[in-house]
Tab-separated table of C-alpha atoms in Angstrom:
chain	number	residue	atom	x	y	z
A	25	UNK	CA	0.052	-0.073	-0.175
A	26	UNK	CA	2.966	2.449	0.643
A	27	UNK	CA	4.330	1.575	-3.122
A	28	UNK	CA	0.818	2.639	-4.235
A	29	UNK	CA	0.747	5.825	-2.422
A	30	UNK	CA	4.437	6.595	-3.850
A	31	UNK	CA	3.441	5.883	-7.228
A	32	UNK	CA	0.228	7.996	-6.939
A	33	UNK	CA	2.145	10.980	-5.405
A	34	UNK	CA	4.781	10.727	-8.281
A	35	UNK	CA	2.274	11.000	-10.948
A	36	UNK	CA	0.971	13.868	-9.367
A	37	UNK	CA	4.194	15.672	-9.205
A	38	UNK	CA	5.026	14.834	-12.885
A	39	UNK	CA	1.709	15.936	-14.059
A	40	UNK	CA	1.980	19.188	-12.003
A	41	UNK	CA	5.429	20.045	-13.543
A	42	UNK	CA	4.111	19.467	-17.107
A	43	UNK	CA	0.798	21.249	-16.638
A	44	UNK	CA	1.614	24.359	-14.372
A	45	UNK	CA	-0.255	26.795	-16.946
A	46	UNK	CA	-3.768	24.806	-16.634
A	47	UNK	CA	-6.367	25.143	-14.187
A	48	UNK	CA	-5.948	23.106	-10.757
A	49	UNK	CA	-8.595	20.773	-11.457
A	50	UNK	CA	-7.207	19.718	-14.939
A	51	UNK	CA	-3.933	19.293	-13.508
A	52	UNK	CA	-5.118	16.910	-10.675
A	53	UNK	CA	-7.178	14.914	-13.045
A	54	UNK	CA	-4.208	14.603	-15.564
A	55	UNK	CA	-1.700	13.689	-12.536
A	56	UNK	CA	-4.098	10.764	-11.520
A	57	UNK	CA	-5.008	9.530	-14.946
A	58	UNK	CA	-2.749	6.301	-14.376
A	59	UNK	CA	-3.889	5.445	-10.960
A	60	UNK	CA	-5.788	2.000	-10.977
A	61	UNK	CA	-8.218	2.919	-8.249
A	62	UNK	CA	-9.384	6.228	-9.610
A	63	UNK	CA	-12.721	6.078	-11.292
A	64	UNK	CA	-14.798	7.719	-13.974
A	65	UNK	CA	-16.042	11.217	-14.077
A	66	UNK	CA	-19.743	11.456	-13.745
A	67	UNK	CA	-21.496	14.041	-15.377
A	68	UNK	CA	-24.587	15.715	-13.345
A	69	UNK	CA	-26.802	18.335	-13.628
A	70	UNK	CA	-29.951	19.945	-11.963
A	71	UNK	CA	-32.192	17.621	-13.698
A	72	UNK	CA	-30.079	14.396	-12.757
A	73	UNK	CA	-31.376	11.805	-10.459
A	74	UNK	CA	-29.696	11.687	-7.075
A	75	UNK	CA	-25.855	11.038	-7.435
A	76	UNK	CA	-26.209	7.820	-5.123
A	77	UNK	CA	-28.335	6.305	-7.839
A	78	UNK	CA	-26.011	6.854	-10.516
A	79	UNK	CA	-22.966	5.135	-9.096
A	80	UNK	CA	-21.853	1.511	-10.122
A	81	UNK	CA	-20.936	-1.381	-7.782
A	82	UNK	CA	-17.664	-0.803	-6.009
A	83	UNK	CA	-17.735	3.033	-6.949
A	84	UNK	CA	-17.467	5.871	-4.554
A	85	UNK	CA	-17.724	9.564	-4.259
A	86	UNK	CA	-15.661	11.066	-1.323
A	87	UNK	CA	-17.160	14.313	0.197
A	88	UNK	CA	-16.398	16.465	3.303
A	89	UNK	CA	-18.521	18.843	5.102
A	90	UNK	CA	-18.069	21.747	7.422
A	91	UNK	CA	-14.742	23.314	6.660
A	92	UNK	CA	-12.486	24.739	6.139
A	93	UNK	CA	-10.608	23.865	9.627
A	94	UNK	CA	-7.591	26.006	10.198
A	95	UNK	CA	-5.070	22.871	10.242
A	96	UNK	CA	-6.978	19.753	9.549
A	97	UNK	CA	-8.117	20.510	6.147
A	98	UNK	CA	-4.596	21.075	4.808
A	99	UNK	CA	-3.937	17.835	6.558
A	100	UNK	CA	-6.662	16.335	4.600
A	101	UNK	CA	-5.732	17.681	1.483
A	102	UNK	CA	-2.028	16.369	1.687
A	103	UNK	CA	-3.559	12.900	2.230
A	104	UNK	CA	-5.907	13.018	-0.718
A	105	UNK	CA	-3.071	14.172	-2.738
A	106	UNK	CA	-0.811	11.427	-1.606
A	107	UNK	CA	-3.452	8.801	-2.791
A	108	UNK	CA	-4.419	10.739	-5.884
A	109	UNK	CA	-8.131	10.730	-4.583
A	110	UNK	CA	-10.721	13.564	-5.854
A	111	UNK	CA	-13.201	14.880	-3.182
A	112	UNK	CA	-15.978	17.325	-3.007
A	113	UNK	CA	-15.726	19.953	-0.071
A	114	UNK	CA	-19.041	21.425	1.247
A	115	UNK	CA	-17.903	24.500	3.107
A	116	UNK	CA	-19.837	26.521	5.644
A	117	UNK	CA	-19.666	30.325	4.874
A	118	UNK	CA	-18.621	31.363	8.209
A	119	UNK	CA	-15.574	29.080	8.372
A	120	UNK	CA	-14.768	30.423	4.675
A	121	UNK	CA	-14.775	33.714	5.980
A	122	UNK	CA	-12.516	32.920	8.851
A	123	UNK	CA	-10.044	31.070	6.560
A	124	UNK	CA	-10.210	32.134	2.968
A	125	UNK	CA	-6.639	30.721	2.358
A	126	UNK	CA	-7.971	27.275	3.217
A	127	UNK	CA	-10.399	27.782	0.736
A	128	UNK	CA	-8.059	28.775	-2.052
A	129	UNK	CA	-6.004	25.730	-1.089
A	130	UNK	CA	-8.816	23.319	-1.215
A	131	UNK	CA	-9.370	24.828	-4.881
A	132	UNK	CA	-5.485	25.016	-5.794
A	133	UNK	CA	-5.508	21.168	-5.009
A	134	UNK	CA	-8.129	20.435	-7.683
A	135	UNK	CA	-11.238	19.447	-5.549
A	136	UNK	CA	-14.680	20.559	-5.970
A	137	UNK	CA	-16.221	23.173	-3.683
A	138	UNK	CA	-19.924	23.465	-2.563
A	139	UNK	CA	-22.163	25.545	-0.445
A	140	UNK	CA	-23.403	24.488	2.872
A	141	UNK	CA	-25.108	27.415	4.360
A	142	UNK	CA	-23.357	30.016	6.629
A	143	UNK	CA	-23.377	28.475	9.897
A	144	UNK	CA	-25.075	24.944	9.507
A	145	UNK	CA	-28.504	26.016	10.592
A	146	UNK	CA	-31.672	23.709	10.127
A	147	UNK	CA	-32.759	25.828	7.051
A	148	UNK	CA	-36.346	24.688	7.204
A	149	UNK	CA	-36.831	26.122	10.744
A	150	UNK	CA	-36.020	29.724	9.543
A	151	UNK	CA	-38.529	31.548	7.501
A	152	UNK	CA	-38.144	30.996	3.628
A	153	UNK	CA	-36.665	34.270	2.862
A	154	UNK	CA	-34.186	33.912	5.756
A	155	UNK	CA	-33.337	30.522	4.608
A	156	UNK	CA	-32.621	31.328	1.057
A	157	UNK	CA	-30.623	34.446	2.087
A	158	UNK	CA	-28.400	32.225	4.325
A	159	UNK	CA	-28.008	29.844	1.319
A	160	UNK	CA	-26.886	32.823	-0.888
A	161	UNK	CA	-24.574	34.383	1.657
A	162	UNK	CA	-22.837	31.044	2.519
A	163	UNK	CA	-21.948	30.720	-1.153
A	164	UNK	CA	-20.739	34.151	-1.377
A	165	UNK	CA	-18.388	34.042	1.303
A	166	UNK	CA	-17.038	31.048	-0.422
A	167	UNK	CA	-16.843	33.336	-3.777
A	168	UNK	CA	-15.182	35.998	-1.964
A	169	UNK	CA	-12.569	33.690	-0.514
A	170	UNK	CA	-11.971	32.566	-4.104
A	171	UNK	CA	-11.866	35.644	-5.923
A	172	UNK	CA	-8.003	36.217	-5.744
A	173	UNK	CA	-7.526	32.903	-7.373
A	174	UNK	CA	-10.704	32.501	-9.466
A	175	UNK	CA	-12.749	35.809	-9.823
A	176	UNK	CA	-15.275	33.869	-12.222
A	177	UNK	CA	-15.905	30.943	-9.556
A	178	UNK	CA	-19.464	30.136	-9.714
A	179	UNK	CA	-21.150	27.716	-7.333
A	180	UNK	CA	-22.561	24.431	-8.697
A	181	UNK	CA	-23.340	22.288	-5.673
A	182	UNK	CA	-25.131	22.640	-2.481
A	183	UNK	CA	-25.693	20.342	0.418
A	184	UNK	CA	-28.206	21.141	3.182
A	185	UNK	CA	-27.221	21.221	6.496
A	186	UNK	CA	-28.354	17.613	8.292
A	187	UNK	CA	-29.965	16.952	4.751
A	188	UNK	CA	-32.741	18.903	6.154
A	189	UNK	CA	-34.818	20.784	3.360
A	190	UNK	CA	-38.191	21.214	2.053
A	191	UNK	CA	-39.436	20.954	-1.569
A	192	UNK	CA	-39.676	24.682	-1.735
A	193	UNK	CA	-35.814	25.051	-0.548
A	194	UNK	CA	-34.895	22.436	-2.819
A	195	UNK	CA	-36.566	23.871	-5.506
A	196	UNK	CA	-34.790	27.305	-4.929
A	197	UNK	CA	-31.485	25.487	-4.816
A	198	UNK	CA	-32.514	23.955	-8.472
A	199	UNK	CA	-33.744	27.467	-9.674
A	200	UNK	CA	-30.360	28.990	-8.646
A	201	UNK	CA	-28.437	26.468	-10.855
A	202	UNK	CA	-27.018	24.100	-7.895
A	203	UNK	CA	-27.108	20.684	-7.839
A	204	UNK	CA	-28.453	19.267	-4.584
A	205	UNK	CA	-25.929	16.560	-3.181
A	206	UNK	CA	-26.765	14.027	-0.581
A	207	UNK	CA	-24.913	10.967	0.961
A	208	UNK	CA	-25.462	7.174	1.960
A	209	UNK	CA	-22.387	6.374	3.549
A	210	UNK	CA	-21.676	8.551	6.396
A	211	UNK	CA	-18.706	7.775	8.631
A	212	UNK	CA	-20.685	9.547	11.715
A	213	UNK	CA	-17.425	10.967	12.761
A	214	UNK	CA	-19.545	13.500	14.785
A	215	UNK	CA	-20.315	10.477	16.876
A	216	UNK	CA	-17.364	7.971	16.636
A	217	UNK	CA	-14.460	8.479	18.776
A	218	UNK	CA	-11.812	6.357	17.045
A	219	UNK	CA	-10.590	6.239	13.617
A	220	UNK	CA	-11.593	2.309	13.301
A	221	UNK	CA	-15.015	2.881	14.293
A	222	UNK	CA	-15.615	5.584	11.520
A	223	UNK	CA	-14.096	3.299	8.906
A	224	UNK	CA	-16.542	0.181	10.142
A	225	UNK	CA	-19.511	2.462	9.863
A	226	UNK	CA	-18.494	3.670	6.299
A	227	UNK	CA	-18.132	0.145	5.474
A	228	UNK	CA	-21.160	-1.202	6.914
A	229	UNK	CA	-23.138	1.782	5.121
A	230	UNK	CA	-21.586	0.807	1.540
A	231	UNK	CA	-22.458	-2.822	2.078
A	232	UNK	CA	-26.004	-1.955	2.987
A	233	UNK	CA	-25.707	0.131	-0.493
A	234	UNK	CA	-24.924	-2.503	-2.507
A	235	UNK	CA	-21.059	-1.759	-2.096
A	236	UNK	CA	-21.404	1.832	-3.698
A	237	UNK	CA	-22.074	5.174	-2.223
A	238	UNK	CA	-21.646	8.878	-1.768
A	239	UNK	CA	-19.372	9.093	1.513
A	240	UNK	CA	-19.567	11.573	3.962
A	241	UNK	CA	-16.907	12.711	6.423
A	242	UNK	CA	-16.060	16.118	8.161
A	243	UNK	CA	-12.396	17.522	7.620
A	244	UNK	CA	-12.527	19.517	10.795
A	245	UNK	CA	-13.332	16.757	13.183
A	246	UNK	CA	-10.550	15.382	15.393
A	247	UNK	CA	-10.326	11.563	14.321
A	248	UNK	CA	-11.289	11.976	10.720
A	249	UNK	CA	-7.785	12.428	9.352
A	250	UNK	CA	-6.531	9.429	11.116
A	251	UNK	CA	-9.692	7.456	9.616
A	252	UNK	CA	-9.113	8.696	6.257
A	253	UNK	CA	-5.864	6.880	5.760
A	254	UNK	CA	-7.561	3.633	7.125
A	255	UNK	CA	-10.620	4.089	4.952
A	256	UNK	CA	-8.764	4.888	1.708
A	257	UNK	CA	-6.373	1.653	2.395
A	258	UNK	CA	-9.529	-0.557	2.929
A	259	UNK	CA	-11.407	0.545	-0.054
A	260	UNK	CA	-8.429	0.234	-2.113
A	261	UNK	CA	-7.932	-3.348	-1.026
A	262	UNK	CA	-11.417	-4.216	-1.630
A	263	UNK	CA	-11.485	-3.035	-5.020
A	264	UNK	CA	-13.427	0.387	-4.855
A	265	UNK	CA	-12.687	3.276	-7.435
A	266	UNK	CA	-13.006	6.885	-6.516
A	267	UNK	CA	-15.010	8.745	-9.044
A	268	UNK	CA	-15.443	12.550	-9.594
A	269	UNK	CA	-18.075	14.637	-10.820
A	270	UNK	CA	-18.441	17.157	-13.343
A	271	UNK	CA	-21.537	19.573	-13.793
A	272	UNK	CA	-23.046	20.314	-16.936
A	273	UNK	CA	-25.535	22.409	-18.357
């Protein structure tokens, strides 16, 4: 497994040197082209079925919520780079405001970024106008953080806090051009207190979902960075592939 990680990192470094004029996402995709456990690119849009339903057996999408964290997010990015694994980061607006450089680092690492509200409130408990303003404000705070490196960045993805929504809020997100992303393989790293238990939770959920799923973890949480190494090793050993998504019109 160490050899696999070294090979993935070497491929990434070679591609980075060769493609320095391209956008980070294109660089990351080229860098990982030769990695056996790198999956396909899945096209989605606001009219697509739920992402979970598009996955094949032994195929996963890795996602992280609630960042960025001042130190743990960058540690997570280093691990993902080492393994050459793509991810989607759903960022809270307040954390993006506090740590704009970390938002830029996620972007520069070639990962997708989506909105996740400002402070992770239960949006259906707010008045509709308050909830939609919260969605918009959270996204704007991310855009502000990215303006220095990508002034044309536009949001394409949104995940409701707690997956808590209403038909009206989901319709608003869709009308705004955002693809709503759920998950069906949470590691419950907000509850479990050991890396092993987080991994076991994910693997149990994947087994229940016919060995595929959108994995949900939280990069700010204490045990997640340790868990992700164990999880990636386990998934690779079991023949899973890590796919990515692209948003079409």
